[in-house]
mmCIF file of C-alpha atoms and ligand atoms in Angstrom:
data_model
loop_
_atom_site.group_PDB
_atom_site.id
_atom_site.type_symbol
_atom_site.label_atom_id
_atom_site.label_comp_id
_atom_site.label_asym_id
_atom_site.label_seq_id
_atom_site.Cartn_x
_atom_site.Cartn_y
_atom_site.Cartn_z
ATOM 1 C CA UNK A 239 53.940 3.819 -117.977
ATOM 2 C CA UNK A 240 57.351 1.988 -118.326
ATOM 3 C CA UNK A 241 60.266 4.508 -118.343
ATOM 4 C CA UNK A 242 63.328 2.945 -119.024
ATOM 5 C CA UNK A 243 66.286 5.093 -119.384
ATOM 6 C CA UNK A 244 69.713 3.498 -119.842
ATOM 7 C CA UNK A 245 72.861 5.948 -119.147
ATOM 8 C CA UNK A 246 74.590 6.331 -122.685
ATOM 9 C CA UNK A 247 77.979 5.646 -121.120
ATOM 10 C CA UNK A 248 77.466 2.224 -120.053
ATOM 11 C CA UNK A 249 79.929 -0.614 -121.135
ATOM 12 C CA UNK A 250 78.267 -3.099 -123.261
ATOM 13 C CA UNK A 251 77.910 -5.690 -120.698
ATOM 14 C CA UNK A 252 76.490 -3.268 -117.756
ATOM 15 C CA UNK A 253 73.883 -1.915 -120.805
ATOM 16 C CA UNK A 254 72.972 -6.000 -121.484
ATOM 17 C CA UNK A 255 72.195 -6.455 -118.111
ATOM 18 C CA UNK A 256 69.995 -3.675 -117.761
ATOM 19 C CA UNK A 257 68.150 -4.891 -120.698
ATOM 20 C CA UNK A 258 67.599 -8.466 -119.358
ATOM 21 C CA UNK A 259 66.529 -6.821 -116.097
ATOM 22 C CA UNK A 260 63.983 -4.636 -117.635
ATOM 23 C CA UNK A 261 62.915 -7.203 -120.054
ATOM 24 C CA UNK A 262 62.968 -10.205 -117.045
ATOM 25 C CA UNK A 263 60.865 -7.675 -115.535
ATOM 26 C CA UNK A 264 58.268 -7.372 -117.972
ATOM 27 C CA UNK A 265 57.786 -10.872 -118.698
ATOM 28 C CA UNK A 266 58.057 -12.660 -116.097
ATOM 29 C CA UNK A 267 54.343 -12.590 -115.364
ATOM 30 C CA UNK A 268 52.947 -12.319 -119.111
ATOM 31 C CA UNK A 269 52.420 -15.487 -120.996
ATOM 32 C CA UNK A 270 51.097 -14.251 -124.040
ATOM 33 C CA UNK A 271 54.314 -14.444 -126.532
ATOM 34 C CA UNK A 272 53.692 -12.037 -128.835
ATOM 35 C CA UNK A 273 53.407 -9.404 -126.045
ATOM 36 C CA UNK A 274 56.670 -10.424 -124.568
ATOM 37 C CA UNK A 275 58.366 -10.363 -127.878
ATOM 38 C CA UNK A 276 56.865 -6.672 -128.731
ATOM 39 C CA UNK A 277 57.894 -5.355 -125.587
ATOM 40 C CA UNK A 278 61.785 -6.789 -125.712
ATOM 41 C CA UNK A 279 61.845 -5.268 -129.415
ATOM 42 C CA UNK A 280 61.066 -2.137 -127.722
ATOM 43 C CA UNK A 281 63.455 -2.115 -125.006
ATOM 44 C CA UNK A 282 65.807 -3.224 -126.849
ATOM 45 C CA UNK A 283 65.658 -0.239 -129.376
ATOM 46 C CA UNK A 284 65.500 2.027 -126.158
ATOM 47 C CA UNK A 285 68.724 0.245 -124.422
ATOM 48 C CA UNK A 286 70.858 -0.003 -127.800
ATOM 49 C CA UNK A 287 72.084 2.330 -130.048
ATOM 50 C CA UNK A 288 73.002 2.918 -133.419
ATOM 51 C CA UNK A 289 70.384 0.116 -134.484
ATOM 52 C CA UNK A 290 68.013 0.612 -137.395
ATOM 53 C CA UNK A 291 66.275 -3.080 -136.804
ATOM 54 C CA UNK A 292 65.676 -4.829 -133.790
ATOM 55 C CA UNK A 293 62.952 -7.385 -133.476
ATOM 56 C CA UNK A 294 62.255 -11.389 -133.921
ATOM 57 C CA UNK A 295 61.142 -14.171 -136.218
ATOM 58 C CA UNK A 296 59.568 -16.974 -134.922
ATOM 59 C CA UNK A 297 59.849 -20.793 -136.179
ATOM 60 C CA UNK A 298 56.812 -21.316 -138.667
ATOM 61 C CA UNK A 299 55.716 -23.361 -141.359
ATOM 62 C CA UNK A 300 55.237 -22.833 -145.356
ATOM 63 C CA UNK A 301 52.415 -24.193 -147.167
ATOM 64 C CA UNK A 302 54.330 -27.772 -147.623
ATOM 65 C CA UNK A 303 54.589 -27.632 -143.980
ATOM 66 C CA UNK A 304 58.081 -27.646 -143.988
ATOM 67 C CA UNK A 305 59.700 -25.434 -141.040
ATOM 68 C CA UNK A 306 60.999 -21.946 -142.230
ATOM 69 C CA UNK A 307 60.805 -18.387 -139.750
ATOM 70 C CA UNK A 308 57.951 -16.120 -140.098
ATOM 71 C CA UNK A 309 58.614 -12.254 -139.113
ATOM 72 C CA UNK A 310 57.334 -11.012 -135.641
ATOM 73 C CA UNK A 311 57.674 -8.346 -133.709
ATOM 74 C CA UNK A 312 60.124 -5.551 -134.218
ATOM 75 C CA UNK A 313 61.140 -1.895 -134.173
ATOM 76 C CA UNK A 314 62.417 -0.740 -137.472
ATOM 77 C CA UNK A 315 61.141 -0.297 -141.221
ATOM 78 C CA UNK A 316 58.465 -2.858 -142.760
ATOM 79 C CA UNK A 317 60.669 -6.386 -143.610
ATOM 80 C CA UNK A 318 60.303 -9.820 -145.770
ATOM 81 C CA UNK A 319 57.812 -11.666 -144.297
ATOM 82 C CA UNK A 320 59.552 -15.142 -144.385
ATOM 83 C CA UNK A 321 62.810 -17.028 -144.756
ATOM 84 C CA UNK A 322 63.382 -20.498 -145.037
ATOM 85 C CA UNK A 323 65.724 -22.408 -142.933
ATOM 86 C CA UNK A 324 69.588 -21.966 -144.458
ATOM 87 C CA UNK A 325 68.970 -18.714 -146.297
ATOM 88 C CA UNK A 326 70.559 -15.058 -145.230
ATOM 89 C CA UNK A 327 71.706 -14.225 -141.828
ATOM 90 C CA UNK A 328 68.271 -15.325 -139.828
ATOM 91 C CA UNK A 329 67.567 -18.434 -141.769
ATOM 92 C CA UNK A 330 71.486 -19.505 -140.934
ATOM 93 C CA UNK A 331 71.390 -18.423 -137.240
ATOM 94 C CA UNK A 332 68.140 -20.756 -137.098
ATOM 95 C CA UNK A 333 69.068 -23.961 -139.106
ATOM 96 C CA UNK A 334 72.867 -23.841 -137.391
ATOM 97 C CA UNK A 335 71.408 -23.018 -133.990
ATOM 98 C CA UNK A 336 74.152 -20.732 -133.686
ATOM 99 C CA UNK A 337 75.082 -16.879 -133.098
ATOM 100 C CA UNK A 338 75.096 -15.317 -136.841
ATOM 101 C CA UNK A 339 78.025 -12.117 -135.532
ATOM 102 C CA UNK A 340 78.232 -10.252 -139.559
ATOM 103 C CA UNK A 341 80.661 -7.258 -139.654
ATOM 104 C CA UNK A 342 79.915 -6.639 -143.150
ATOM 105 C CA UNK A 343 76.268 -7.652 -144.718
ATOM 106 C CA UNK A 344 77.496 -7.318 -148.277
ATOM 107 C CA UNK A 345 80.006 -10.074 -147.818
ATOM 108 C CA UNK A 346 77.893 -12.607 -146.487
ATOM 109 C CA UNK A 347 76.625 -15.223 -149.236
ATOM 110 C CA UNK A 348 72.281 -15.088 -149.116
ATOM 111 C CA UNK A 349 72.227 -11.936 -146.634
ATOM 112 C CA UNK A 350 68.447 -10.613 -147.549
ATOM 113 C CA UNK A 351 68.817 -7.228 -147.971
ATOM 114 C CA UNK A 352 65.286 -5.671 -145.947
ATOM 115 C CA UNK A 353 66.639 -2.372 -145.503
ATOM 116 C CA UNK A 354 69.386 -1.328 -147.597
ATOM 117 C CA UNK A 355 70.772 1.044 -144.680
ATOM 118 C CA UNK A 356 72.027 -1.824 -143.140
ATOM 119 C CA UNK A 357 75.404 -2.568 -142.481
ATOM 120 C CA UNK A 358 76.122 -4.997 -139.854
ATOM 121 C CA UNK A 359 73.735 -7.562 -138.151
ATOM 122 C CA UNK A 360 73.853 -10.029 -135.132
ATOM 123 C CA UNK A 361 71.299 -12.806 -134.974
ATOM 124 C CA UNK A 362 71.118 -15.409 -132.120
ATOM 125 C CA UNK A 363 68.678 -18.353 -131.882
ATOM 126 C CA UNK A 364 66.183 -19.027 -129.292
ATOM 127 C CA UNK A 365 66.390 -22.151 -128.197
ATOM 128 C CA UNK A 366 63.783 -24.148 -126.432
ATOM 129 C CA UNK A 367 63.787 -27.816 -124.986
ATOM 130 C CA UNK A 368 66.940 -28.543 -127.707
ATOM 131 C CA UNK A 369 64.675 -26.630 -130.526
ATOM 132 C CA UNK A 370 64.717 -23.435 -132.143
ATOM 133 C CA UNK A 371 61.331 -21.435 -131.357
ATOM 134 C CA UNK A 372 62.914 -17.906 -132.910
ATOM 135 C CA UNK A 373 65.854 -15.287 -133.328
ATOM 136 C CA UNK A 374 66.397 -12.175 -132.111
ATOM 137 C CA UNK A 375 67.351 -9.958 -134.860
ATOM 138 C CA UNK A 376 69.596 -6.938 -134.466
ATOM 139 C CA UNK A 377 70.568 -4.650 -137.632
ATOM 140 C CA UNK A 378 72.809 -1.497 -137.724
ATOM 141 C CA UNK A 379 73.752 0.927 -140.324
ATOM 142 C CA UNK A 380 77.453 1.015 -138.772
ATOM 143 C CA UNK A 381 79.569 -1.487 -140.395
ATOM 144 C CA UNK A 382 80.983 -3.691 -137.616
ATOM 145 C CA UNK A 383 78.700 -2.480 -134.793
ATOM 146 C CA UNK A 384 78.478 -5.591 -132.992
ATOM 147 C CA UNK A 385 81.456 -7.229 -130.848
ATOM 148 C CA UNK A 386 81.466 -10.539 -128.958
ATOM 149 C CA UNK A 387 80.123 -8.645 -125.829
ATOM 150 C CA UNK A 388 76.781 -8.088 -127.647
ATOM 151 C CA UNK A 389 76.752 -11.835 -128.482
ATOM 152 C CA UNK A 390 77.172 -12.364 -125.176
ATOM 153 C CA UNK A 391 74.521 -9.963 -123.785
ATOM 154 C CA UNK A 392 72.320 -11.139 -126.670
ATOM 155 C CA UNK A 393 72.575 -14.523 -126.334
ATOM 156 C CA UNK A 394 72.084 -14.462 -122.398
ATOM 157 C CA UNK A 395 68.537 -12.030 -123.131
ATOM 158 C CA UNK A 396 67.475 -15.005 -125.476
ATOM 159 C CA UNK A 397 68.230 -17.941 -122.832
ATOM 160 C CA UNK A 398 66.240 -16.134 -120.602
ATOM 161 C CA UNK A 399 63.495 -15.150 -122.849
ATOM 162 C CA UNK A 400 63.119 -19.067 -124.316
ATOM 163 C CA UNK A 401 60.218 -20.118 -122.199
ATOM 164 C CA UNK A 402 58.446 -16.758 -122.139
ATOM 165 C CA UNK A 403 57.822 -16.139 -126.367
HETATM 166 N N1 SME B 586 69.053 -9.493 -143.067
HETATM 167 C C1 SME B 586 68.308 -10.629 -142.590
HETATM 168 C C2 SME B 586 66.859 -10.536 -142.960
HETATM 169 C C3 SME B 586 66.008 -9.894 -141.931
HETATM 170 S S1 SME B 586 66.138 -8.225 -141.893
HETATM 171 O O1 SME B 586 67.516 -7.841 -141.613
HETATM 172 C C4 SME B 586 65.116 -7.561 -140.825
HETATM 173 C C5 SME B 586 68.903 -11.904 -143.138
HETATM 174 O O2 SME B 586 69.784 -11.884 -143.980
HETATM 175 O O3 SME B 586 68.458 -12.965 -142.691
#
């Protein structure tokens, strides 16, 4: 059994670092991606709060073979399967290769709505060898819950997670 138990009254970056410990932790040693993603959507939802989404989509194909992301794992209620490159939050964090930090969803041009009880989002790329192989996904139903210290702690998780998904 895995018990991980983060003290509510961390600071932000104290909390991030426990998460990339825990998560370093569990991965270090699996190769199998899909198992590494699952568990870091579930510590993640354990180490964060006030989230009502947490999870990945990984860089995938259509039927024209062109690239777009394809959902993966994740903690949260059932959400749109895929979302080509340039579209909503995800598919701009992916095609820019760049932090996505939204304060408000409703004022950000394509956001795809998955769960309307969201209110703020952060989406980083991870980037592999120059390419982008997913994004971590975090959505909260508290406008403006994300600050530059959970792009920061975010961003860090996904460096270290790039050769291990
Ligand atoms: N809101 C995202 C879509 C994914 S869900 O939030 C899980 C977007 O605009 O890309």
């Amino acid at each position: 059994m895995y018990d991980f138990k983060p003290d509510p009254s961390l600071d932000p970056a104290e909390r991030y670092r426990q998460l990339r410990d825990a998560a370093d932790a569990l991965t270090s040693t699996e190769l199998d991606g899909v198992a590494n993603m699952a568990n870091v959507a579930a510590l993640i939802w354990e180490f964060l709060p006030d989230l009502n989404w947490a999870g990945f989509y990984r860089m995938g194909q259509n039927a024209r073979g062109e690239s777009e992301l394809v959902l993966g794992p994740f903690v949260g209620r059932p959400a749109c399967i895929r979302i080509p490159l340039g579209v909503g939050v995800c598919g701009t964090a992916a095609q820019s290769k760049t932090t996505q930090l939204v304060e408000d969803v409703h004022a950000f041009p394509g956001h795809i709505a998955c769960d309307s009880a969201s209110r703020s989002e952060l989406v980083v790329p991870v980037i592999r060898e120059g390419k982008v192989v997913a994004v971590i996904d975090l959505d909260s139903p508290e406008p403006a819950r994300f600050t530059g210290a959970d792009a920061d702690g975010l961003e860090a998780l996904a460096q270290m997670l790039a050769d291990r998904i």
